[in-house]
PDB file of C-alpha atoms in Angstrom:
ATOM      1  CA  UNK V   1      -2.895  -2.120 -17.543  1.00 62.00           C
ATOM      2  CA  UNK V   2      -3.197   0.850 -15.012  1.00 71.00           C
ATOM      3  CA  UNK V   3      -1.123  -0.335 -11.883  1.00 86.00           C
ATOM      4  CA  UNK V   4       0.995   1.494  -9.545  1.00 92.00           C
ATOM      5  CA  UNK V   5       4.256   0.225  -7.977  1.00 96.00           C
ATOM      6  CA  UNK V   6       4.232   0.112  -3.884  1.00 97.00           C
ATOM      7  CA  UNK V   7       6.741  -1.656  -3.218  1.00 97.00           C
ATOM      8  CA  UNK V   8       7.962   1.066  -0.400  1.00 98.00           C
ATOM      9  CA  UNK V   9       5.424   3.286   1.525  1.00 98.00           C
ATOM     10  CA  UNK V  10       7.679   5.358   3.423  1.00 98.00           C
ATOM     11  CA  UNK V  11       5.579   7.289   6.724  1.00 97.00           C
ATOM     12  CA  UNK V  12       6.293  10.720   7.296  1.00 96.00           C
ATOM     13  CA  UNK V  13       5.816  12.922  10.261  1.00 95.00           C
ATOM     14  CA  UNK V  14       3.972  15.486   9.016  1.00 93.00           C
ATOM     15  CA  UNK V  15       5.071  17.825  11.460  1.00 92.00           C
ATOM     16  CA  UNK V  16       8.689  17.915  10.381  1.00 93.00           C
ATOM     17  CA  UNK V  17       9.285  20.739   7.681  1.00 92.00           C
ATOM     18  CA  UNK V  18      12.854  19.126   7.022  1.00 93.00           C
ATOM     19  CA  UNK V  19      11.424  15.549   6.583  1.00 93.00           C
ATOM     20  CA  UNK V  20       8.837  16.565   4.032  1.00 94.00           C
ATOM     21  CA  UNK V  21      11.424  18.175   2.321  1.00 95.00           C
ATOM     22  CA  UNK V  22      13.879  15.286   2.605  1.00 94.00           C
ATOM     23  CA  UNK V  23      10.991  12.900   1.089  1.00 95.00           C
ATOM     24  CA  UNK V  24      11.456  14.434  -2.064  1.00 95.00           C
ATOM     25  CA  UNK V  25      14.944  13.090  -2.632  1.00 95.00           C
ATOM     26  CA  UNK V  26      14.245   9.899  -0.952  1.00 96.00           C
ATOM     27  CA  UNK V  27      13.509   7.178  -4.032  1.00 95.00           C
ATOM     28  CA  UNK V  28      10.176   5.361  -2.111  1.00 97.00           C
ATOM     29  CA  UNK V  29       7.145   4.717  -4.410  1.00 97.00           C
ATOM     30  CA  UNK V  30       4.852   5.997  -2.351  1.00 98.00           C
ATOM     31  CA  UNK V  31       5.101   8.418   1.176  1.00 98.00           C
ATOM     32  CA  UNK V  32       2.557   8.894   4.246  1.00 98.00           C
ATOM     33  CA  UNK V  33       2.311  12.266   4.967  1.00 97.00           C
ATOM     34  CA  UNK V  34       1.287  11.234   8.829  1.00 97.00           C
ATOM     35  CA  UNK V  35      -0.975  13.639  10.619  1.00 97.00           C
ATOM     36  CA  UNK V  36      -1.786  11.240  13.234  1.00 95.00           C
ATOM     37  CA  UNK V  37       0.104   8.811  14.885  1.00 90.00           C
ATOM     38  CA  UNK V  38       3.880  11.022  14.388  1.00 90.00           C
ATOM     39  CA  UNK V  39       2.776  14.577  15.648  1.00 94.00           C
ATOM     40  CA  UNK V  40       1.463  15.674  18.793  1.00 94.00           C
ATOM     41  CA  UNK V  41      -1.701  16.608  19.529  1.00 95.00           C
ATOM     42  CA  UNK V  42      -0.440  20.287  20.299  1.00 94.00           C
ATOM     43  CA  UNK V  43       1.084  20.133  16.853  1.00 95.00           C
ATOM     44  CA  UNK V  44      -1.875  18.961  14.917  1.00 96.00           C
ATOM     45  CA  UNK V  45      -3.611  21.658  13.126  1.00 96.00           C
ATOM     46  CA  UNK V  46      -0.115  23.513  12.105  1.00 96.00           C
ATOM     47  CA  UNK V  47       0.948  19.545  10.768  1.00 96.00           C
ATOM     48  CA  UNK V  48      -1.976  19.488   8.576  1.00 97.00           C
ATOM     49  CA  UNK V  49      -1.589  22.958   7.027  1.00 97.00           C
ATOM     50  CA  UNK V  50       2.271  22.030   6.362  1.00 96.00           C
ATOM     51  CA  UNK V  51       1.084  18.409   4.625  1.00 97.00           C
ATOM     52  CA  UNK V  52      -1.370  20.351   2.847  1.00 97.00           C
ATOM     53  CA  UNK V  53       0.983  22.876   1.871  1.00 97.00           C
ATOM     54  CA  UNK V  54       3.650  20.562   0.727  1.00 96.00           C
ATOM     55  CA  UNK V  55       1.067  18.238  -0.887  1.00 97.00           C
ATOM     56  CA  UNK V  56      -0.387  21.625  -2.911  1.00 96.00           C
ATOM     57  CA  UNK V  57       3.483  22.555  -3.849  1.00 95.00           C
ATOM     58  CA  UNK V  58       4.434  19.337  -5.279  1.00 94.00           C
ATOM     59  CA  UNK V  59       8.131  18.741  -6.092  1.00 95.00           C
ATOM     60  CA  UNK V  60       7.725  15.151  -5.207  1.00 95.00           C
ATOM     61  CA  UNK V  61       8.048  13.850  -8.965  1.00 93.00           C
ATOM     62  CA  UNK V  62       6.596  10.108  -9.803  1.00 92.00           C
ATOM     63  CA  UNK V  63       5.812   9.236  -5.627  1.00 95.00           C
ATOM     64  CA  UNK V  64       2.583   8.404  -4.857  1.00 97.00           C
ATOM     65  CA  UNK V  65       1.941  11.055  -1.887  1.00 98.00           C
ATOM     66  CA  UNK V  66      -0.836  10.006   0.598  1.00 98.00           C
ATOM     67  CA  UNK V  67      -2.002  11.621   3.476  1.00 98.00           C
ATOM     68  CA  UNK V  68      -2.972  10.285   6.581  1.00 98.00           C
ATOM     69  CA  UNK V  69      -5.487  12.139   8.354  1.00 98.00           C
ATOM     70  CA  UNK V  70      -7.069  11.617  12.105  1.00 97.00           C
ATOM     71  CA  UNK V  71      -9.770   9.231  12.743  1.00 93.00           C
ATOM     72  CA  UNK V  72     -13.303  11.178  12.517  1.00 90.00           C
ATOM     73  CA  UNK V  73     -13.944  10.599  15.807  1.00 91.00           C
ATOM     74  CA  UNK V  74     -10.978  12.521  17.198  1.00 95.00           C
ATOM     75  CA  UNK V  75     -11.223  16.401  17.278  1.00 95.00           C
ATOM     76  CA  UNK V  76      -8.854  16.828  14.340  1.00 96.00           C
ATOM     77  CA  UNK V  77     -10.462  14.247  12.084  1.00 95.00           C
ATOM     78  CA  UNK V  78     -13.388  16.066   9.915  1.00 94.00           C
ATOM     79  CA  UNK V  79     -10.777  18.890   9.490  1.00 96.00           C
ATOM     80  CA  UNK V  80      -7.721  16.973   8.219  1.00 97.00           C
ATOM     81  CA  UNK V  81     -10.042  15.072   5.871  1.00 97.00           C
ATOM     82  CA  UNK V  82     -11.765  18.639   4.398  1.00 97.00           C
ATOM     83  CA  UNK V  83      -8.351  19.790   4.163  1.00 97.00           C
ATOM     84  CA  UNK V  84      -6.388  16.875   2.625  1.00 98.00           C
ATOM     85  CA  UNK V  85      -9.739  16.660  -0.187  1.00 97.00           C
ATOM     86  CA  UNK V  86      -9.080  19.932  -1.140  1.00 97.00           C
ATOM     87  CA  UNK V  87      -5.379  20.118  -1.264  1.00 97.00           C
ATOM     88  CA  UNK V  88      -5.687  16.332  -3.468  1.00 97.00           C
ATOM     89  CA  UNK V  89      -2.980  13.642  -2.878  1.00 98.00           C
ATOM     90  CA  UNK V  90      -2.813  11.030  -4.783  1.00 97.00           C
ATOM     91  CA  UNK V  91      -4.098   9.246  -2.037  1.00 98.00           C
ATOM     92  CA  UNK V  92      -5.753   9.651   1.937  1.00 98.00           C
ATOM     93  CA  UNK V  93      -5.142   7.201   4.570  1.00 98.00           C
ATOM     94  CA  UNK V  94      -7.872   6.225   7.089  1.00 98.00           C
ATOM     95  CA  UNK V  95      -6.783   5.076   9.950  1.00 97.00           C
ATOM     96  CA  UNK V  96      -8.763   2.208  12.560  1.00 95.00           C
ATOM     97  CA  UNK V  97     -11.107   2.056   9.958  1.00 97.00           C
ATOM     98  CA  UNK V  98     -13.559  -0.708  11.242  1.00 97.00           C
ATOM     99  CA  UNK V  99     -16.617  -1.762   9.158  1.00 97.00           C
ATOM    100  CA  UNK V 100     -17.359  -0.483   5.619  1.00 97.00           C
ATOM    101  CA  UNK V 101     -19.258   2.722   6.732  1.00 96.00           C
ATOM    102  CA  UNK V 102     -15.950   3.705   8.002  1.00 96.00           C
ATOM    103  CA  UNK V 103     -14.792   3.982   4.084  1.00 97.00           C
ATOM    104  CA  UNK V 104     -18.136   5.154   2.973  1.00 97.00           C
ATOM    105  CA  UNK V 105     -18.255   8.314   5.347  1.00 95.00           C
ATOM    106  CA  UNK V 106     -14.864   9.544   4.385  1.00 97.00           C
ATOM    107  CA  UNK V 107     -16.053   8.890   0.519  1.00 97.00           C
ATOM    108  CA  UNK V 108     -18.780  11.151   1.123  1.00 96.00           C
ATOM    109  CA  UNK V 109     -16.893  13.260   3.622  1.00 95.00           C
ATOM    110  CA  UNK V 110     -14.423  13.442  -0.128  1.00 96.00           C
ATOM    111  CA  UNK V 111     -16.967  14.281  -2.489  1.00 95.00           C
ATOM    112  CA  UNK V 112     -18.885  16.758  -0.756  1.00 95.00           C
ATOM    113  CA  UNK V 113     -15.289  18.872  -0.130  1.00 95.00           C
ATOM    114  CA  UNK V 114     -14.640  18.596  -4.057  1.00 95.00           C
ATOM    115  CA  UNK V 115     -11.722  16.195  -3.707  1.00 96.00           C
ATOM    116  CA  UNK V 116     -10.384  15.361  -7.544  1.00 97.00           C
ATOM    117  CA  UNK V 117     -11.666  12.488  -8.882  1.00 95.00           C
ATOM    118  CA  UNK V 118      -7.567  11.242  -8.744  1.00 96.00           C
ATOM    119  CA  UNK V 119      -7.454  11.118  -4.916  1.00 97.00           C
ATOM    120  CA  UNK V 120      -8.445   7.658  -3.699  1.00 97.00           C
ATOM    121  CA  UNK V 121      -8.664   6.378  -0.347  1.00 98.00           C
ATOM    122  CA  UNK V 122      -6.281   3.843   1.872  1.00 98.00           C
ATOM    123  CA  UNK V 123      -7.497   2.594   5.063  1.00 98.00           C
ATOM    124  CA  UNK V 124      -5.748   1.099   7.869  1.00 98.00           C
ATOM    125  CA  UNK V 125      -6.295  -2.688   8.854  1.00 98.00           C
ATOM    126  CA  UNK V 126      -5.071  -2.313  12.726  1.00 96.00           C
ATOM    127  CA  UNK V 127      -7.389  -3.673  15.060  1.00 96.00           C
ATOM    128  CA  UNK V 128      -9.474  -7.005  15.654  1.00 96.00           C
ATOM    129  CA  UNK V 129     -12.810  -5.430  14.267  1.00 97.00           C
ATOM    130  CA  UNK V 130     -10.897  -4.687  11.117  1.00 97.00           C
ATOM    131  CA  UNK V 131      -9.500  -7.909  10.480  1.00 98.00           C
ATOM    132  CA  UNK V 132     -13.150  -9.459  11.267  1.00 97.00           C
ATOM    133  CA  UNK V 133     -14.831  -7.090   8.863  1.00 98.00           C
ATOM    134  CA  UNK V 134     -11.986  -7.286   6.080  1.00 98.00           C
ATOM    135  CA  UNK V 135     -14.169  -8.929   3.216  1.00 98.00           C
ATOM    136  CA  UNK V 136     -17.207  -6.195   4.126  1.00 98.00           C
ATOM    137  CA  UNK V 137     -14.389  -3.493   4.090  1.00 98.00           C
ATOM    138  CA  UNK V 138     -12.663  -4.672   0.939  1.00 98.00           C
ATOM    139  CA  UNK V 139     -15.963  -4.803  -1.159  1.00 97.00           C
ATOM    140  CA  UNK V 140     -17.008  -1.522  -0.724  1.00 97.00           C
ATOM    141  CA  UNK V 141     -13.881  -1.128  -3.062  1.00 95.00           C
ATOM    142  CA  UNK V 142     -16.540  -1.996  -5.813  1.00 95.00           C
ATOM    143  CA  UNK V 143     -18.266   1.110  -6.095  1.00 94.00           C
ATOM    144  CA  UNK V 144     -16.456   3.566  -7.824  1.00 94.00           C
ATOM    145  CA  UNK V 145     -17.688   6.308  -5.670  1.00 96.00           C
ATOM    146  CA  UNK V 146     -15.935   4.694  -2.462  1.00 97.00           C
ATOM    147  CA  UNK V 147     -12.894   5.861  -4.160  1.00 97.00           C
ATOM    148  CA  UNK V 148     -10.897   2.999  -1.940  1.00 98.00           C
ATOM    149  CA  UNK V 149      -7.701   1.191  -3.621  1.00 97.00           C
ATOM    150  CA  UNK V 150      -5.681  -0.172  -1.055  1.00 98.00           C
ATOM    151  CA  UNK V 151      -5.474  -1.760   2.201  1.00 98.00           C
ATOM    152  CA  UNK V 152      -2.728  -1.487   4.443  1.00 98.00           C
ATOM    153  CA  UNK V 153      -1.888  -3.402   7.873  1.00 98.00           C
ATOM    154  CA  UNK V 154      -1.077  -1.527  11.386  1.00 97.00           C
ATOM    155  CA  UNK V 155       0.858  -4.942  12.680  1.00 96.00           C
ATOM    156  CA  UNK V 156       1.738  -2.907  15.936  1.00 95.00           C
ATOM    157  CA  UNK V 157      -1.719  -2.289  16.579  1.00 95.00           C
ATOM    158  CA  UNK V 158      -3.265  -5.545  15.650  1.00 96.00           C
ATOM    159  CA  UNK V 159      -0.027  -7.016  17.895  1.00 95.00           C
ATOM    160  CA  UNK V 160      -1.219  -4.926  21.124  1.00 95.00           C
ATOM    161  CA  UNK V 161      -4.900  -5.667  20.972  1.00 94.00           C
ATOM    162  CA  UNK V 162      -4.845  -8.642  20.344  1.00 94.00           C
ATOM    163  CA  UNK V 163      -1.690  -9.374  22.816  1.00 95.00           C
ATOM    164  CA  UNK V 164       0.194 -11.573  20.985  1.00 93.00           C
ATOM    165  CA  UNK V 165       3.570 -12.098  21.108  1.00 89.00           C
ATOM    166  CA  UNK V 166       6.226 -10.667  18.190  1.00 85.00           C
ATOM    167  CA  UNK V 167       8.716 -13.864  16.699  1.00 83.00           C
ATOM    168  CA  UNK V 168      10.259 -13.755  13.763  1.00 82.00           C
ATOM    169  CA  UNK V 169       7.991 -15.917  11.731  1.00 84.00           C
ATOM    170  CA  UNK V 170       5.559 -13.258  12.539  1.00 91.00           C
ATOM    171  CA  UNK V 171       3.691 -16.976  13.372  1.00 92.00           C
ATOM    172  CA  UNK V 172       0.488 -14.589  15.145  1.00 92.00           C
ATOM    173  CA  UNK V 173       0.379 -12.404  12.775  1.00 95.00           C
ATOM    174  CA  UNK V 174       0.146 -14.705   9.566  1.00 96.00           C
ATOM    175  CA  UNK V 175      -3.464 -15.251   9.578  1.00 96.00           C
ATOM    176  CA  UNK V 176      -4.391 -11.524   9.526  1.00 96.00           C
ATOM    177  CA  UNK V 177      -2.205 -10.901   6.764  1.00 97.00           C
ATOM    178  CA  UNK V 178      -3.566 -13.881   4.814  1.00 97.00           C
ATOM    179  CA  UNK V 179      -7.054 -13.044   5.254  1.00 97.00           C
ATOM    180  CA  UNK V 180      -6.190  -9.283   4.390  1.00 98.00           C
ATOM    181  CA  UNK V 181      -4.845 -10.277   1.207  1.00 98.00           C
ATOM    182  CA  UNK V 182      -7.524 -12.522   0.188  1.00 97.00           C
ATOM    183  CA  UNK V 183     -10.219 -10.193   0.646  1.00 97.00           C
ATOM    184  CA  UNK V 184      -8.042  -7.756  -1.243  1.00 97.00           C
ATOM    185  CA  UNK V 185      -7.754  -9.645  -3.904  1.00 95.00           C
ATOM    186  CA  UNK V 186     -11.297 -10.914  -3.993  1.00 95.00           C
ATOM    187  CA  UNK V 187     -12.148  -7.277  -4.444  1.00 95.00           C
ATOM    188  CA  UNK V 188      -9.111  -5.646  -6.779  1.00 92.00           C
ATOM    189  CA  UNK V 189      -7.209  -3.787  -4.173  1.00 96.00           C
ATOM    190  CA  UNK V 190      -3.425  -3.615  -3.026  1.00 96.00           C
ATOM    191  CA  UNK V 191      -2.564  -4.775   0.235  1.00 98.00           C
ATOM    192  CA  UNK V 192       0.859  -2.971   1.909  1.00 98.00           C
ATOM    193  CA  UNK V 193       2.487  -5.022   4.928  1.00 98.00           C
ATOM    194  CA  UNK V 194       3.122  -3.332   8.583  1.00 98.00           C
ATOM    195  CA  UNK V 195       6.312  -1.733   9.469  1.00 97.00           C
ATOM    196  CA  UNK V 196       9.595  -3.655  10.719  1.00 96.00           C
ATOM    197  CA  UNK V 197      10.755  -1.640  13.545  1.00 93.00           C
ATOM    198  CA  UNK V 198      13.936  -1.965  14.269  1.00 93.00           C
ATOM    199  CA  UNK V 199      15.423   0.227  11.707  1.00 91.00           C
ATOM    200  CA  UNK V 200      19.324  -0.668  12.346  1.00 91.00           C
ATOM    201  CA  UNK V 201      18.161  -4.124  11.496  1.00 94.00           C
ATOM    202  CA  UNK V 202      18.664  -4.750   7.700  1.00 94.00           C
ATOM    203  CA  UNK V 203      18.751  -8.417   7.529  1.00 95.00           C
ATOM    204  CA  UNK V 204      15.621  -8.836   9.898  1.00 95.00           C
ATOM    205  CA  UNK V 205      14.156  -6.459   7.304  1.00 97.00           C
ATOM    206  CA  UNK V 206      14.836  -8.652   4.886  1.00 97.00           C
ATOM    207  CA  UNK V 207      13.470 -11.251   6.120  1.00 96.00           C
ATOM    208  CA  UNK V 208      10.325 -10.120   6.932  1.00 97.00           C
ATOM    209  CA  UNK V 209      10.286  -8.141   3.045  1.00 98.00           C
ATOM    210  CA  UNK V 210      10.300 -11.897   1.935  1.00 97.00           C
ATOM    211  CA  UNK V 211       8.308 -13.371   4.566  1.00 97.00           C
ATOM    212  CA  UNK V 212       5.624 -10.191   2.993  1.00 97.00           C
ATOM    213  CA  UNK V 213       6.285 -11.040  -1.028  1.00 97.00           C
ATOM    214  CA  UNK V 214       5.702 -14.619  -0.062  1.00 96.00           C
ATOM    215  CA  UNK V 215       2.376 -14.749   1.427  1.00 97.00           C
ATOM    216  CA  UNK V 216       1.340 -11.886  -1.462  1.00 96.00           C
ATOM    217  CA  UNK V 217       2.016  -8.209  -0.441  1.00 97.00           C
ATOM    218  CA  UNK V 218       2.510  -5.359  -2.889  1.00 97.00           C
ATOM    219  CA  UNK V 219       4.929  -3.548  -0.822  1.00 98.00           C
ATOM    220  CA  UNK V 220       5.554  -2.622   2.869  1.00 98.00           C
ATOM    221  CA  UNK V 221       5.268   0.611   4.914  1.00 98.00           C
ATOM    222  CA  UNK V 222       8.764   1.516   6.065  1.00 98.00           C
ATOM    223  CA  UNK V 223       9.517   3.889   9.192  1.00 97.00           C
ATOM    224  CA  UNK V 224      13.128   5.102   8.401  1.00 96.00           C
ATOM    225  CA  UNK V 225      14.499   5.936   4.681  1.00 96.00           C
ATOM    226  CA  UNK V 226      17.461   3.789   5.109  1.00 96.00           C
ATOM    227  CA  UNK V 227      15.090   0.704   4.736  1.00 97.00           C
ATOM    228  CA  UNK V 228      13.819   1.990   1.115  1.00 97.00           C
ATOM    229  CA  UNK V 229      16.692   0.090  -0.696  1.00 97.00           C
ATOM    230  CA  UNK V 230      15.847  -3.225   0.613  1.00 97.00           C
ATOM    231  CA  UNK V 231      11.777  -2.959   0.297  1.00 98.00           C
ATOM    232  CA  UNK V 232      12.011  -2.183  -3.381  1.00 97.00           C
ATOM    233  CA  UNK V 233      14.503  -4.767  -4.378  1.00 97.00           C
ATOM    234  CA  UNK V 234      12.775  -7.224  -2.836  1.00 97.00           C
ATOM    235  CA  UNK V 235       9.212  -6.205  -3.999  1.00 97.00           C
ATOM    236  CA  UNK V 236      10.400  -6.091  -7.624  1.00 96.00           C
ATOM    237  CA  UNK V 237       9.591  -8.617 -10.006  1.00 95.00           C
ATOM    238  CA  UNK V 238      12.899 -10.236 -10.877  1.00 94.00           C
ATOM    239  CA  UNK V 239      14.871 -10.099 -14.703  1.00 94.00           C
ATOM    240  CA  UNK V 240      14.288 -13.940 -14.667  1.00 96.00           C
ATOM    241  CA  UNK V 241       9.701 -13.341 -13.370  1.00 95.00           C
ATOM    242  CA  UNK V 242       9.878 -10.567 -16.218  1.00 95.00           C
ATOM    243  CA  UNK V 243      11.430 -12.690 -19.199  1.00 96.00           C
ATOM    244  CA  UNK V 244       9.169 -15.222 -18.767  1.00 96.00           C
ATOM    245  CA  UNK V 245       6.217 -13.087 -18.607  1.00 96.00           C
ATOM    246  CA  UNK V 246       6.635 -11.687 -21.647  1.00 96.00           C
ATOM    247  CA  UNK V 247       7.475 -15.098 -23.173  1.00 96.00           C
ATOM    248  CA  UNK V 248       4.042 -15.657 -21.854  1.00 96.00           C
ATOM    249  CA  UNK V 249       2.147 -12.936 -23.575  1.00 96.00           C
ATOM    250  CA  UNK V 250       3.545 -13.155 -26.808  1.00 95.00           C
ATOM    251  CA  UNK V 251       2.324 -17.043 -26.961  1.00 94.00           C
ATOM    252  CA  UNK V 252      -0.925 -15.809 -26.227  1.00 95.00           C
ATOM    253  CA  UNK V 253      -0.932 -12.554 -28.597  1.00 94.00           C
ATOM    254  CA  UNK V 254      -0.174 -15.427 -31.899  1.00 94.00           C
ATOM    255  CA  UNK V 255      -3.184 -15.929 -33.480  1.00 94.00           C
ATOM    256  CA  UNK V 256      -3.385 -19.532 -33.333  1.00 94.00           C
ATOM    257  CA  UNK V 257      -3.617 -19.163 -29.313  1.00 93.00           C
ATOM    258  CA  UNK V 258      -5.847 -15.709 -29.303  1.00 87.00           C
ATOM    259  CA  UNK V 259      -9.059 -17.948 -28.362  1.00 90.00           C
ATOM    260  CA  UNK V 260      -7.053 -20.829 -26.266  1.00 92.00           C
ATOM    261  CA  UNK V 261      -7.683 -21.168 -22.514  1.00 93.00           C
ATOM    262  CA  UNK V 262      -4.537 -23.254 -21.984  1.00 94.00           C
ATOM    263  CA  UNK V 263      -1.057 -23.413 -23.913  1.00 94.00           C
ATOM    264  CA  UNK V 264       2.248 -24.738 -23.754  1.00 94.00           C
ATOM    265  CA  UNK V 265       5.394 -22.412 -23.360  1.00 94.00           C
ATOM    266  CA  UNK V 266       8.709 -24.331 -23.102  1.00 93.00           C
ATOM    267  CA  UNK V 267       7.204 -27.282 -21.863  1.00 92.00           C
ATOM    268  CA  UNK V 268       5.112 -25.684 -19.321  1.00 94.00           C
ATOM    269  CA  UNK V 269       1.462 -25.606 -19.245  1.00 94.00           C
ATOM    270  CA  UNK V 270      -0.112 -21.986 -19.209  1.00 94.00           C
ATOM    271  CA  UNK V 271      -3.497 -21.076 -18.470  1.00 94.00           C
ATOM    272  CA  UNK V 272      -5.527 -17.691 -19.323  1.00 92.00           C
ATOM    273  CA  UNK V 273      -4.967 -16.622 -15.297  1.00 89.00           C
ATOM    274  CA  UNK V 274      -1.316 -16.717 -15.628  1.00 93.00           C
ATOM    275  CA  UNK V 275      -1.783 -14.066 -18.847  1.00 93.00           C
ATOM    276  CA  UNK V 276      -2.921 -11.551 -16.388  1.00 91.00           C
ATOM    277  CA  UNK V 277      -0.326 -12.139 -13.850  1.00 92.00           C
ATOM    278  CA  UNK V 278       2.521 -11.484 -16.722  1.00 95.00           C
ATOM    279  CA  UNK V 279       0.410  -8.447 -17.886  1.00 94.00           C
ATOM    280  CA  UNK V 280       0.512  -7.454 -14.393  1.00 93.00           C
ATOM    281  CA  UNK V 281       4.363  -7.738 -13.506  1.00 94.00           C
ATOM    282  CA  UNK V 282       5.392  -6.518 -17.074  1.00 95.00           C
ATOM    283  CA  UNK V 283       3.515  -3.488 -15.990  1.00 94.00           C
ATOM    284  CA  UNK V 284       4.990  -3.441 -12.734  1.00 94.00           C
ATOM    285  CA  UNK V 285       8.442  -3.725 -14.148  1.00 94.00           C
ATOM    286  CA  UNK V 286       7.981  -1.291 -17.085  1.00 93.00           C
ATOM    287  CA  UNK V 287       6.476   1.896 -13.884  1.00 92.00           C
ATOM    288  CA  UNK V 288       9.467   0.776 -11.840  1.00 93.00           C
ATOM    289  CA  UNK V 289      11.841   1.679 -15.290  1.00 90.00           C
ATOM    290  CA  UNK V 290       9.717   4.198 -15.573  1.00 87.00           C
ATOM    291  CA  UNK V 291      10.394   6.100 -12.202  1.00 85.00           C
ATOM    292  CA  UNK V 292      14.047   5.110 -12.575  1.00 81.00           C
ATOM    293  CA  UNK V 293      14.247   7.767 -15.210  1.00 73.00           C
ATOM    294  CA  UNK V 294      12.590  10.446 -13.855  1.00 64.00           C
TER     295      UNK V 294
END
């Protein structure tokens, strides 16, 4: 099973030649090389040849490096997206993407620029018209050639246009997380939780973590590298969720259960779906190892 741990999705400013350096010690699964929201507009175009320099370089080992360019409509947009095809993250990050044509222009914008066949796209759930398109927007993850993997939610956004109100139950924000992850879901995609902001804050952090892991996210996007430690323990699937799953698969591989829809393990009834979810966090658990060692 090809899956990718994102448990932590670290933003980076882009503009910062001692931060992208930094990233490369800093044990995330995944980093935002930001060209948008984190550097000035003055500081734009020399942000995106530094991201595209660092990206080109490498050094980053096992992280997942993704770039997030300008919206096309802005005057830096059409350029950071050439640029970040043809220097090929892993990943590219569009941000206030809107309705599905949002996804399918950058796809195209990607292919025509000779981006590898590797670099995928993200785009950013973060305002109303997002969260009202989100099954439109997730399905173009069908096609292939959309090249789009993963969703991930701008809660500060979403918070200020919609003006609600920030508690700790996050009791506004719920119902655009939940109908995020469905649609993600529906269509085969990852879905990464907003940032917690107050940095200094590590038991509000993990809080919301498990408030995320609860309602089903994959990981959360993180603003400060001292709340890396927290994200990944809590977004990893536990000794006691891994032992069981592959208790699970190895009823299923025995013969006499190869055809079965439902089985019994330890007294527990087991059905075909819950196969995939062990397959799924075995995998998960065996990348984490994996990055571990590297």
């Amino acid at each position: 099973m090809d899956v990718r741990p994102r448990r932590s999705v670290l933003y980076m400013p882009g503009s910062n030649d001692r931060a992208l350096e930094k990233a490369k010690t800093i044990s995330a699964d995944a980093l935002i090389l930001d060209l948008e929201d984190a550097v000035a507009p003055d500081a734009k175009v020399e942000a995106r040849e530094k991201v595209c320099a660092a990206v080109r370089n490498g050094g980053y080992g096992q992280r997942e490096l993704v770039i997030r360019v300008n919206a096309l409509e802005t005057p830096w947009g059409a350029d950071d997206l050439q640029a970040a095809s043809e220097a090929g993250p892993d990943a590219i990050l569009v941000p206030k993407v809107a309705r599905p044509g949002d996804i399918i222009s950058a796809a195209k914008v990607m292919t025509a620029a000779s981006a590898p066949d590797k670099t995928m796209l993200w785009a950013m759930m973060e305002t109303p018209m997002s969260i009202l398109n989100v099954r439109e927007i997730a399905m173009a993850g069908i096609e292939r050639e959309h090249r789009l993997t993963c969703l991930v939610m701008g809660t500060n956004d979403l918070i200020k246009e919609s003006h609600a109100r920030i508690y700790e139950d996050r009791f506004a924000v719920v119902p655009w997380l939940s109908m995020t992850i469905v649609a993600a879901r529906a269509y085969g995609l990852d879905v990464i939780d907003g940032v917690y902001n107050d940095f200094r804050d590590a038991d509000g952090l993990r809080r919301e973590c498990e408030h995320g892991r609860t309602l089903g996210m994959d990981g959360k996007t993180l603003i400060h590298p001292g709340q890396v430690a927290v994200t990944n323990e809590i977004f990893s699937p536990s000794p006691e969720e891994v032992e069981w799953s592959r208790k699970i698969i190895a009823e299923f591989e025995k013969p006499e259960n190869a055809t079965l829809g439902v089985i019994t393990v330890e007294g527990k009834m087991v059905e075909r779906l819950h196969l995939q979810m062990s397959l799924r966090t075995v995998a998960i658990a065996e990348a984490i190892q994996e990055m571990s060692a590297g």
